Amino acid sequence: MSGQGGEFGLIARYFAPLAKSAPGALGLLDDAALLPTSRQGVVTTADAIVAGVHFLPDDPPETIARKLLRVNLSDIAAKGARAFGYVLTAAFPRDVTPRWLAAFARGLKADQAHFGIHLYGGDTVATPGPATFSVTMFGHPGKAMVRRAGALPGDLVCVTGTIGDGGLGLAELRAPHRGLSPAQRRFLVARYRIPQPRTRFGEALSRFASSGLDVSDGLVQDLTHIADVSGVRLVMRSEDVPLSAAAAALVKADPGLRARLLTAGDDYEIAFTVPKRRLAACKAAALKARTRVTVIGTVEAGQGVAVLGRDGKALALTGGGYDHFRSR
Ligand code: ADP
Ligand code: MG
């Protein structure tokens, strides 16, 4: 990183411009920043991404930056909050180039503008290992933070957007699927590289959801968290899970794929439960935010998640979901 004034030159050049509109960031010239608070507190979440694990080392730096922000924005949205800022810890390989850094900063800038967020601070280090980035994102909750706990028997289970595209996009980059149009391929890869956090819908979530979470490690595994923490059983119908046109085309050619999409990762959608009397409010919010919302099941007394197939019988799913520490 020589020739750019080292660590401090790098911060001043690439990161300080991203902080200039947030008074509490103090121009990234102090030891710490001041976050704007709210009466309901500040919803806080962190997500790290590692080259070779969450992105491919030769992915475009802009999309790495945007995915880094978006995976965190998705968590904030799932909590019914509106994101306002973040801090960034960046571990760059020593040979990172000014060109790479400039593109990375451009990606951050573009999504900051798109989502109305600002950089409040962070840390910058060099690493002998793969590039690693950690973002801690802050948001202000709506009525209250939407929790994983709170689902009650009788509630409906819902999900935003479509499921399985991100996982298919990653698979597509590794080995192209047969029978897809070029536009479908581009769509799936874009869903993997640049997820669409449901921020507008998320801001309304606290008005009707009884529980909610970010779907990032596989729909079924993530729903298990709601079931466990809420102390209920979730029963969902595999055929009701919304698929994109590209994913539906692949499922048509290989019906067994449908179940595998339920355990693929990288969806960055919101799964949530709604009391039946609030479904109309939920649908109105979805329309306003132009976000697709689909009812995929019901909450019952009991425990765990059951996925029913077309014949109404429970499917035996393998794969569970993504777990960084599971031996493979
Ligand atoms: P410290 O000595 O406490 O580690 P630094 O010298 O690393 O502080 O950081 C100086 C300022 O630059 C701080 O305001 C810090 O928040 C900010 N900063 C450092 N790295 C980053 C980064 N990657 N993104 C945003 N701000 C950063
Ligand atoms: Mg530091």
PDB file of C-alpha atoms in Angstrom, residues 13-271:
ATOM      1  CA  ARG A  13      -8.479   9.127   0.273  1.00  0.00           C
ATOM      2  CA  TYR A  14     -10.953   6.269  -0.001  1.00  0.00           C
ATOM      3  CA  PHE A  15     -13.021   6.234   3.190  1.00  0.00           C
ATOM      4  CA  ALA A  16     -13.289   9.812   4.506  1.00  0.00           C
ATOM      5  CA  PRO A  17     -15.363  10.926   1.469  1.00  0.00           C
ATOM      6  CA  LEU A  18     -17.916   8.258   2.409  1.00  0.00           C
ATOM      7  CA  ALA A  19     -18.306   9.785   5.884  1.00  0.00           C
ATOM      8  CA  LYS A  20     -18.633  13.453   5.037  1.00  0.00           C
ATOM      9  CA  SER A  21     -22.433  13.677   5.219  1.00  0.00           C
ATOM     10  CA  ALA A  22     -22.698  12.056   8.659  1.00  0.00           C
ATOM     11  CA  PRO A  23     -21.923  14.686  11.347  1.00  0.00           C
ATOM     12  CA  GLY A  24     -21.286  11.996  13.975  1.00  0.00           C
ATOM     13  CA  ALA A  25     -18.507  10.462  11.863  1.00  0.00           C
ATOM     14  CA  LEU A  26     -16.339  13.545  12.596  1.00  0.00           C
ATOM     15  CA  GLY A  27     -14.661  13.211   9.217  1.00  0.00           C
ATOM     16  CA  LEU A  28     -13.006   9.950  10.338  1.00  0.00           C
ATOM     17  CA  LEU A  29     -10.496  12.158  12.147  1.00  0.00           C
ATOM     18  CA  ASP A  30     -11.220  11.092  15.700  1.00  0.00           C
ATOM     19  CA  ASP A  31     -10.699   7.863  17.651  1.00  0.00           C
ATOM     20  CA  ALA A  32     -14.410   7.144  17.618  1.00  0.00           C
ATOM     21  CA  ALA A  33     -17.730   8.292  16.195  1.00  0.00           C
ATOM     22  CA  LEU A  34     -21.018   9.426  17.726  1.00  0.00           C
ATOM     23  CA  LEU A  35     -24.108   7.521  16.611  1.00  0.00           C
ATOM     24  CA  PRO A  36     -27.508   9.215  16.449  1.00  0.00           C
ATOM     25  CA  THR A  37     -29.706   7.359  18.923  1.00  0.00           C
ATOM     26  CA  SER A  38     -33.446   6.840  19.103  1.00  0.00           C
ATOM     27  CA  ARG A  39     -35.840   6.183  21.967  1.00  0.00           C
ATOM     28  CA  GLN A  40     -36.223   2.525  20.948  1.00  0.00           C
ATOM     29  CA  GLY A  41     -32.464   2.042  20.765  1.00  0.00           C
ATOM     30  CA  VAL A  42     -30.148   1.334  17.838  1.00  0.00           C
ATOM     31  CA  VAL A  43     -30.550  -1.995  16.027  1.00  0.00           C
ATOM     32  CA  THR A  44     -27.029  -3.328  15.464  1.00  0.00           C
ATOM     33  CA  THR A  45     -25.776  -6.211  13.362  1.00  0.00           C
ATOM     34  CA  ALA A  46     -22.425  -7.374  11.958  1.00  0.00           C
ATOM     35  CA  ASP A  47     -21.541  -9.573   9.019  1.00  0.00           C
ATOM     36  CA  ALA A  48     -18.100 -10.412   7.710  1.00  0.00           C
ATOM     37  CA  ILE A  49     -17.182 -11.661   4.250  1.00  0.00           C
ATOM     38  CA  VAL A  50     -14.005 -13.513   3.322  1.00  0.00           C
ATOM     39  CA  ALA A  51     -12.444 -13.924  -0.137  1.00  0.00           C
ATOM     40  CA  GLY A  52     -12.904 -17.508  -1.277  1.00  0.00           C
ATOM     41  CA  VAL A  53     -15.812 -18.087   1.121  1.00  0.00           C
ATOM     42  CA  HIS A  54     -18.416 -15.350   0.535  1.00  0.00           C
ATOM     43  CA  PHE A  55     -17.113 -13.925  -2.694  1.00  0.00           C
ATOM     44  CA  LEU A  56     -14.750 -15.078  -5.373  1.00  0.00           C
ATOM     45  CA  PRO A  57     -11.327 -13.382  -5.250  1.00  0.00           C
ATOM     46  CA  ASP A  58     -11.716 -12.142  -8.824  1.00  0.00           C
ATOM     47  CA  ASP A  59     -15.261 -10.783  -8.345  1.00  0.00           C
ATOM     48  CA  PRO A  60     -15.499  -7.098  -9.313  1.00  0.00           C
ATOM     49  CA  PRO A  61     -14.567  -4.920  -6.270  1.00  0.00           C
ATOM     50  CA  GLU A  62     -17.724  -2.812  -6.716  1.00  0.00           C
ATOM     51  CA  THR A  63     -19.966  -5.826  -6.311  1.00  0.00           C
ATOM     52  CA  ILE A  64     -17.969  -7.128  -3.330  1.00  0.00           C
ATOM     53  CA  ALA A  65     -18.502  -3.773  -1.615  1.00  0.00           C
ATOM     54  CA  ARG A  66     -22.179  -3.683  -2.468  1.00  0.00           C
ATOM     55  CA  LYS A  67     -22.796  -7.240  -1.301  1.00  0.00           C
ATOM     56  CA  LEU A  68     -20.977  -6.429   1.940  1.00  0.00           C
ATOM     57  CA  LEU A  69     -23.407  -3.589   2.637  1.00  0.00           C
ATOM     58  CA  ARG A  70     -26.449  -5.458   1.376  1.00  0.00           C
ATOM     59  CA  VAL A  71     -26.054  -8.569   3.522  1.00  0.00           C
ATOM     60  CA  ASN A  72     -26.054  -6.248   6.529  1.00  0.00           C
ATOM     61  CA  LEU A  73     -28.915  -4.113   5.200  1.00  0.00           C
ATOM     62  CA  SER A  74     -30.919  -7.310   4.898  1.00  0.00           C
ATOM     63  CA  ASP A  75     -30.440  -8.067   8.608  1.00  0.00           C
ATOM     64  CA  ILE A  76     -31.532  -4.556   9.565  1.00  0.00           C
ATOM     65  CA  ALA A  77     -34.581  -4.811   7.287  1.00  0.00           C
ATOM     66  CA  ALA A  78     -35.556  -8.162   8.820  1.00  0.00           C
ATOM     67  CA  LYS A  79     -35.597  -6.466  12.223  1.00  0.00           C
ATOM     68  CA  GLY A  80     -38.122  -3.912  11.007  1.00  0.00           C
ATOM     69  CA  ALA A  81     -35.561  -1.121  11.161  1.00  0.00           C
ATOM     70  CA  ARG A  82     -34.222   1.549   8.845  1.00  0.00           C
ATOM     71  CA  ALA A  83     -30.444   1.532   8.425  1.00  0.00           C
ATOM     72  CA  PHE A  84     -28.600   4.846   8.768  1.00  0.00           C
ATOM     73  CA  GLY A  85     -24.935   3.978   8.995  1.00  0.00           C
ATOM     74  CA  TYR A  86     -22.154   1.454   9.384  1.00  0.00           C
ATOM     75  CA  VAL A  87     -18.552   0.929  10.429  1.00  0.00           C
ATOM     76  CA  LEU A  88     -16.149  -1.043   8.272  1.00  0.00           C
ATOM     77  CA  THR A  89     -13.182  -3.178   9.275  1.00  0.00           C
ATOM     78  CA  ALA A  90     -11.115  -3.952   6.206  1.00  0.00           C
ATOM     79  CA  ALA A  91      -8.215  -6.419   6.040  1.00  0.00           C
ATOM     80  CA  PHE A  92      -6.591  -6.006   2.646  1.00  0.00           C
ATOM     81  CA  PRO A  93      -3.853  -8.189   1.191  1.00  0.00           C
ATOM     82  CA  ARG A  94      -0.623  -6.161   1.151  1.00  0.00           C
ATOM     83  CA  ASP A  95      -0.562  -5.989  -2.624  1.00  0.00           C
ATOM     84  CA  VAL A  96      -4.010  -4.376  -2.978  1.00  0.00           C
ATOM     85  CA  THR A  97      -3.872  -1.785  -5.758  1.00  0.00           C
ATOM     86  CA  PRO A  98      -5.182   1.819  -5.824  1.00  0.00           C
ATOM     87  CA  ARG A  99      -7.382   0.745  -8.709  1.00  0.00           C
ATOM     88  CA  TRP A 100      -8.956  -2.035  -6.635  1.00  0.00           C
ATOM     89  CA  LEU A 101      -9.461   0.296  -3.657  1.00  0.00           C
ATOM     90  CA  ALA A 102     -11.021   2.999  -5.816  1.00  0.00           C
ATOM     91  CA  ALA A 103     -13.477   0.507  -7.317  1.00  0.00           C
ATOM     92  CA  PHE A 104     -14.317  -0.880  -3.866  1.00  0.00           C
ATOM     93  CA  ALA A 105     -14.970   2.659  -2.565  1.00  0.00           C
ATOM     94  CA  ARG A 106     -17.135   3.399  -5.625  1.00  0.00           C
ATOM     95  CA  GLY A 107     -19.279   0.375  -4.825  1.00  0.00           C
ATOM     96  CA  LEU A 108     -19.713   1.554  -1.227  1.00  0.00           C
ATOM     97  CA  LYS A 109     -20.579   5.053  -2.411  1.00  0.00           C
ATOM     98  CA  ALA A 110     -23.185   3.862  -4.903  1.00  0.00           C
ATOM     99  CA  ASP A 111     -25.052   1.785  -2.319  1.00  0.00           C
ATOM    100  CA  GLN A 112     -24.705   4.425   0.393  1.00  0.00           C
ATOM    101  CA  ALA A 113     -26.587   6.783  -1.918  1.00  0.00           C
ATOM    102  CA  HIS A 114     -29.112   4.118  -2.902  1.00  0.00           C
ATOM    103  CA  PHE A 115     -29.947   3.117   0.670  1.00  0.00           C
ATOM    104  CA  GLY A 116     -29.384   6.427   2.477  1.00  0.00           C
ATOM    105  CA  ILE A 117     -26.594   5.265   4.775  1.00  0.00           C
ATOM    106  CA  HIS A 118     -23.218   6.716   5.800  1.00  0.00           C
ATOM    107  CA  LEU A 119     -19.846   5.454   6.950  1.00  0.00           C
ATOM    108  CA  TYR A 120     -19.141   6.207  10.630  1.00  0.00           C
ATOM    109  CA  GLY A 121     -15.694   4.696  11.089  1.00  0.00           C
ATOM    110  CA  GLY A 122     -13.780   1.459  11.107  1.00  0.00           C
ATOM    111  CA  ASP A 123     -10.341  -0.037  11.030  1.00  0.00           C
ATOM    112  CA  THR A 124      -7.892  -0.755   8.242  1.00  0.00           C
ATOM    113  CA  VAL A 125      -5.249  -3.480   8.409  1.00  0.00           C
ATOM    114  CA  ALA A 126      -3.094  -5.506   6.049  1.00  0.00           C
ATOM    115  CA  THR A 127      -3.355  -9.290   6.088  1.00  0.00           C
ATOM    116  CA  PRO A 128      -1.166 -12.137   4.828  1.00  0.00           C
ATOM    117  CA  GLY A 129      -4.398 -14.078   4.270  1.00  0.00           C
ATOM    118  CA  PRO A 130      -7.417 -13.552   2.024  1.00  0.00           C
ATOM    119  CA  ALA A 131      -9.176 -10.167   1.917  1.00  0.00           C
ATOM    120  CA  THR A 132     -11.700  -9.956   4.747  1.00  0.00           C
ATOM    121  CA  PHE A 133     -14.290  -7.280   5.369  1.00  0.00           C
ATOM    122  CA  SER A 134     -16.547  -6.812   8.331  1.00  0.00           C
ATOM    123  CA  VAL A 135     -19.383  -4.320   8.455  1.00  0.00           C
ATOM    124  CA  THR A 136     -21.327  -3.403  11.569  1.00  0.00           C
ATOM    125  CA  MET A 137     -24.596  -1.768  10.506  1.00  0.00           C
ATOM    126  CA  PHE A 138     -26.875   0.430  12.588  1.00  0.00           C
ATOM    127  CA  GLY A 139     -30.565   1.141  12.166  1.00  0.00           C
ATOM    128  CA  HIS A 140     -33.463   2.757  13.921  1.00  0.00           C
ATOM    129  CA  PRO A 141     -36.337   0.395  14.693  1.00  0.00           C
ATOM    130  CA  GLY A 142     -39.968   0.994  13.782  1.00  0.00           C
ATOM    131  CA  LYS A 143     -42.454   0.449  16.643  1.00  0.00           C
ATOM    132  CA  ALA A 144     -39.977  -2.002  18.174  1.00  0.00           C
ATOM    133  CA  MET A 145     -37.332  -4.369  16.857  1.00  0.00           C
ATOM    134  CA  VAL A 146     -38.876  -7.419  15.180  1.00  0.00           C
ATOM    135  CA  ARG A 147     -37.508 -10.501  16.936  1.00  0.00           C
ATOM    136  CA  ARG A 148     -37.081 -14.163  16.103  1.00  0.00           C
ATOM    137  CA  ALA A 149     -39.243 -14.782  19.144  1.00  0.00           C
ATOM    138  CA  GLY A 150     -42.942 -13.957  18.970  1.00  0.00           C
ATOM    139  CA  ALA A 151     -44.508 -16.357  16.443  1.00  0.00           C
ATOM    140  CA  LEU A 152     -47.777 -17.804  17.789  1.00  0.00           C
ATOM    141  CA  PRO A 153     -49.876 -20.804  16.722  1.00  0.00           C
ATOM    142  CA  GLY A 154     -52.386 -19.643  14.106  1.00  0.00           C
ATOM    143  CA  ASP A 155     -49.995 -17.083  12.542  1.00  0.00           C
ATOM    144  CA  LEU A 156     -49.088 -17.339   8.861  1.00  0.00           C
ATOM    145  CA  VAL A 157     -45.517 -17.891   7.657  1.00  0.00           C
ATOM    146  CA  CYS A 158     -44.472 -15.526   4.847  1.00  0.00           C
ATOM    147  CA  VAL A 159     -41.407 -14.790   2.780  1.00  0.00           C
ATOM    148  CA  THR A 160     -40.384 -11.858   0.564  1.00  0.00           C
ATOM    149  CA  GLY A 161     -39.093 -12.111  -3.007  1.00  0.00           C
ATOM    150  CA  THR A 162     -38.056 -15.466  -4.427  1.00  0.00           C
ATOM    151  CA  ILE A 163     -36.032 -18.281  -2.893  1.00  0.00           C
ATOM    152  CA  GLY A 164     -33.005 -20.139  -4.286  1.00  0.00           C
ATOM    153  CA  ASP A 165     -31.716 -17.622  -6.844  1.00  0.00           C
ATOM    154  CA  GLY A 166     -28.527 -16.713  -4.951  1.00  0.00           C
ATOM    155  CA  GLY A 167     -27.552 -20.348  -4.473  1.00  0.00           C
ATOM    156  CA  LEU A 168     -28.257 -21.051  -8.144  1.00  0.00           C
ATOM    157  CA  GLY A 169     -26.218 -17.982  -9.149  1.00  0.00           C
ATOM    158  CA  LEU A 170     -23.198 -19.284  -7.253  1.00  0.00           C
ATOM    159  CA  ALA A 171     -23.633 -22.735  -8.832  1.00  0.00           C
ATOM    160  CA  GLU A 172     -23.954 -21.057 -12.235  1.00  0.00           C
ATOM    161  CA  LEU A 173     -20.565 -19.335 -11.765  1.00  0.00           C
ATOM    162  CA  ARG A 174     -18.966 -22.673 -10.939  1.00  0.00           C
ATOM    163  CA  ALA A 175     -20.614 -24.755 -13.682  1.00  0.00           C
ATOM    164  CA  PRO A 176     -23.230 -23.278 -16.043  1.00  0.00           C
ATOM    165  CA  HIS A 177     -26.684 -24.893 -15.911  1.00  0.00           C
ATOM    166  CA  ARG A 178     -28.099 -26.319 -19.097  1.00  0.00           C
ATOM    167  CA  GLY A 179     -31.241 -24.901 -20.674  1.00  0.00           C
ATOM    168  CA  LEU A 180     -31.118 -21.307 -19.402  1.00  0.00           C
ATOM    169  CA  SER A 181     -31.327 -18.207 -21.578  1.00  0.00           C
ATOM    170  CA  PRO A 182     -28.455 -15.696 -21.299  1.00  0.00           C
ATOM    171  CA  ALA A 183     -30.818 -13.304 -19.509  1.00  0.00           C
ATOM    172  CA  GLN A 184     -31.732 -15.996 -16.947  1.00  0.00           C
ATOM    173  CA  ARG A 185     -28.037 -16.716 -16.331  1.00  0.00           C
ATOM    174  CA  ARG A 186     -27.322 -13.027 -15.798  1.00  0.00           C
ATOM    175  CA  PHE A 187     -30.300 -12.767 -13.480  1.00  0.00           C
ATOM    176  CA  LEU A 188     -29.144 -15.651 -11.253  1.00  0.00           C
ATOM    177  CA  VAL A 189     -25.527 -14.454 -11.093  1.00  0.00           C
ATOM    178  CA  ALA A 190     -26.711 -10.928 -10.241  1.00  0.00           C
ATOM    179  CA  ARG A 191     -28.880 -12.352  -7.439  1.00  0.00           C
ATOM    180  CA  TYR A 192     -25.743 -13.983  -6.005  1.00  0.00           C
ATOM    181  CA  ARG A 193     -23.431 -11.006  -6.448  1.00  0.00           C
ATOM    182  CA  ILE A 194     -25.813  -8.172  -5.642  1.00  0.00           C
ATOM    183  CA  PRO A 195     -28.641  -9.255  -3.339  1.00  0.00           C
ATOM    184  CA  GLN A 196     -31.696  -6.998  -3.065  1.00  0.00           C
ATOM    185  CA  PRO A 197     -32.307  -6.344   0.635  1.00  0.00           C
ATOM    186  CA  ARG A 198     -36.005  -5.664   1.247  1.00  0.00           C
ATOM    187  CA  THR A 199     -35.342  -2.375   2.995  1.00  0.00           C
ATOM    188  CA  ARG A 200     -38.550  -0.540   2.084  1.00  0.00           C
ATOM    189  CA  PHE A 201     -40.764  -3.426   3.130  1.00  0.00           C
ATOM    190  CA  GLY A 202     -38.634  -3.988   6.227  1.00  0.00           C
ATOM    191  CA  GLU A 203     -39.330  -0.486   7.470  1.00  0.00           C
ATOM    192  CA  ALA A 204     -43.032  -1.411   7.748  1.00  0.00           C
ATOM    193  CA  LEU A 205     -42.488  -4.898   9.217  1.00  0.00           C
ATOM    194  CA  SER A 206     -42.909  -3.981  12.889  1.00  0.00           C
ATOM    195  CA  ARG A 207     -46.496  -2.883  12.200  1.00  0.00           C
ATOM    196  CA  PHE A 208     -47.717  -6.411  11.483  1.00  0.00           C
ATOM    197  CA  ALA A 209     -45.045  -9.135  11.945  1.00  0.00           C
ATOM    198  CA  SER A 210     -45.051 -11.265  15.095  1.00  0.00           C
ATOM    199  CA  SER A 211     -41.517 -12.503  14.340  1.00  0.00           C
ATOM    200  CA  GLY A 212     -39.006 -12.213  11.528  1.00  0.00           C
ATOM    201  CA  LEU A 213     -35.500 -13.006  10.359  1.00  0.00           C
ATOM    202  CA  ASP A 214     -33.087 -12.600   7.487  1.00  0.00           C
ATOM    203  CA  VAL A 215     -32.943 -15.648   5.217  1.00  0.00           C
ATOM    204  CA  SER A 216     -29.268 -16.122   4.351  1.00  0.00           C
ATOM    205  CA  ASP A 217     -28.262 -19.666   5.320  1.00  0.00           C
ATOM    206  CA  GLY A 218     -31.108 -21.580   3.679  1.00  0.00           C
ATOM    207  CA  LEU A 219     -34.835 -21.014   4.188  1.00  0.00           C
ATOM    208  CA  VAL A 220     -35.530 -24.174   6.179  1.00  0.00           C
ATOM    209  CA  GLN A 221     -32.559 -23.813   8.512  1.00  0.00           C
ATOM    210  CA  ASP A 222     -33.368 -20.153   9.121  1.00  0.00           C
ATOM    211  CA  LEU A 223     -37.048 -20.891   9.831  1.00  0.00           C
ATOM    212  CA  THR A 224     -35.854 -23.403  12.388  1.00  0.00           C
ATOM    213  CA  HIS A 225     -34.433 -20.474  14.349  1.00  0.00           C
ATOM    214  CA  ILE A 226     -37.881 -18.852  14.530  1.00  0.00           C
ATOM    215  CA  ALA A 227     -39.438 -22.179  15.569  1.00  0.00           C
ATOM    216  CA  ASP A 228     -36.821 -22.739  18.293  1.00  0.00           C
ATOM    217  CA  VAL A 229     -36.784 -19.257  19.770  1.00  0.00           C
ATOM    218  CA  SER A 230     -40.568 -18.773  19.523  1.00  0.00           C
ATOM    219  CA  GLY A 231     -41.278 -22.274  20.870  1.00  0.00           C
ATOM    220  CA  VAL A 232     -43.610 -23.236  18.002  1.00  0.00           C
ATOM    221  CA  ARG A 233     -43.787 -25.537  14.966  1.00  0.00           C
ATOM    222  CA  LEU A 234     -43.712 -24.114  11.440  1.00  0.00           C
ATOM    223  CA  VAL A 235     -45.446 -26.124   8.727  1.00  0.00           C
ATOM    224  CA  MET A 236     -44.680 -25.007   5.183  1.00  0.00           C
ATOM    225  CA  ARG A 237     -45.643 -26.246   1.758  1.00  0.00           C
ATOM    226  CA  SER A 238     -42.751 -26.722  -0.625  1.00  0.00           C
ATOM    227  CA  GLU A 239     -44.940 -25.980  -3.667  1.00  0.00           C
ATOM    228  CA  ASP A 240     -45.910 -22.570  -2.269  1.00  0.00           C
ATOM    229  CA  VAL A 241     -42.323 -21.310  -1.951  1.00  0.00           C
ATOM    230  CA  PRO A 242     -41.955 -18.526  -4.553  1.00  0.00           C
ATOM    231  CA  LEU A 243     -39.441 -19.126  -7.340  1.00  0.00           C
ATOM    232  CA  SER A 244     -38.123 -16.778 -10.009  1.00  0.00           C
ATOM    233  CA  ALA A 245     -38.763 -17.649 -13.661  1.00  0.00           C
ATOM    234  CA  ALA A 246     -35.139 -18.804 -13.988  1.00  0.00           C
ATOM    235  CA  ALA A 247     -35.335 -21.053 -10.913  1.00  0.00           C
ATOM    236  CA  ALA A 248     -38.746 -22.391 -12.023  1.00  0.00           C
ATOM    237  CA  ALA A 249     -37.287 -23.329 -15.418  1.00  0.00           C
ATOM    238  CA  LEU A 250     -34.537 -25.338 -13.717  1.00  0.00           C
ATOM    239  CA  VAL A 251     -37.036 -26.999 -11.344  1.00  0.00           C
ATOM    240  CA  LYS A 252     -39.220 -27.981 -14.295  1.00  0.00           C
ATOM    241  CA  ALA A 253     -36.275 -29.829 -15.839  1.00  0.00           C
ATOM    242  CA  ASP A 254     -35.215 -31.351 -12.492  1.00  0.00           C
ATOM    243  CA  PRO A 255     -38.124 -31.540  -9.989  1.00  0.00           C
ATOM    244  CA  GLY A 256     -35.804 -32.730  -7.198  1.00  0.00           C
ATOM    245  CA  LEU A 257     -34.117 -29.339  -7.303  1.00  0.00           C
ATOM    246  CA  ARG A 258     -37.097 -27.620  -5.638  1.00  0.00           C
ATOM    247  CA  ALA A 259     -36.330 -29.180  -2.259  1.00  0.00           C
ATOM    248  CA  ARG A 260     -32.620 -28.356  -2.586  1.00  0.00           C
ATOM    249  CA  LEU A 261     -33.425 -24.670  -3.136  1.00  0.00           C
ATOM    250  CA  LEU A 262     -35.042 -24.604   0.304  1.00  0.00           C
ATOM    251  CA  THR A 263     -31.668 -25.297   1.898  1.00  0.00           C
ATOM    252  CA  ALA A 264     -29.432 -23.210  -0.396  1.00  0.00           C
ATOM    253  CA  GLY A 265     -27.971 -20.007   1.017  1.00  0.00           C
ATOM    254  CA  ASP A 266     -27.564 -16.420  -0.177  1.00  0.00           C
ATOM    255  CA  ASP A 267     -31.250 -15.511  -0.452  1.00  0.00           C
ATOM    256  CA  TYR A 268     -31.227 -12.320   1.653  1.00  0.00           C
ATOM    257  CA  GLU A 269     -34.999 -12.309   1.831  1.00  0.00           C
ATOM    258  CA  ILE A 270     -37.125 -11.775   4.952  1.00  0.00           C
ATOM    259  CA  ALA A 271     -39.065 -14.683   6.450  1.00  0.00           C
TER     260      ALA A 271
END
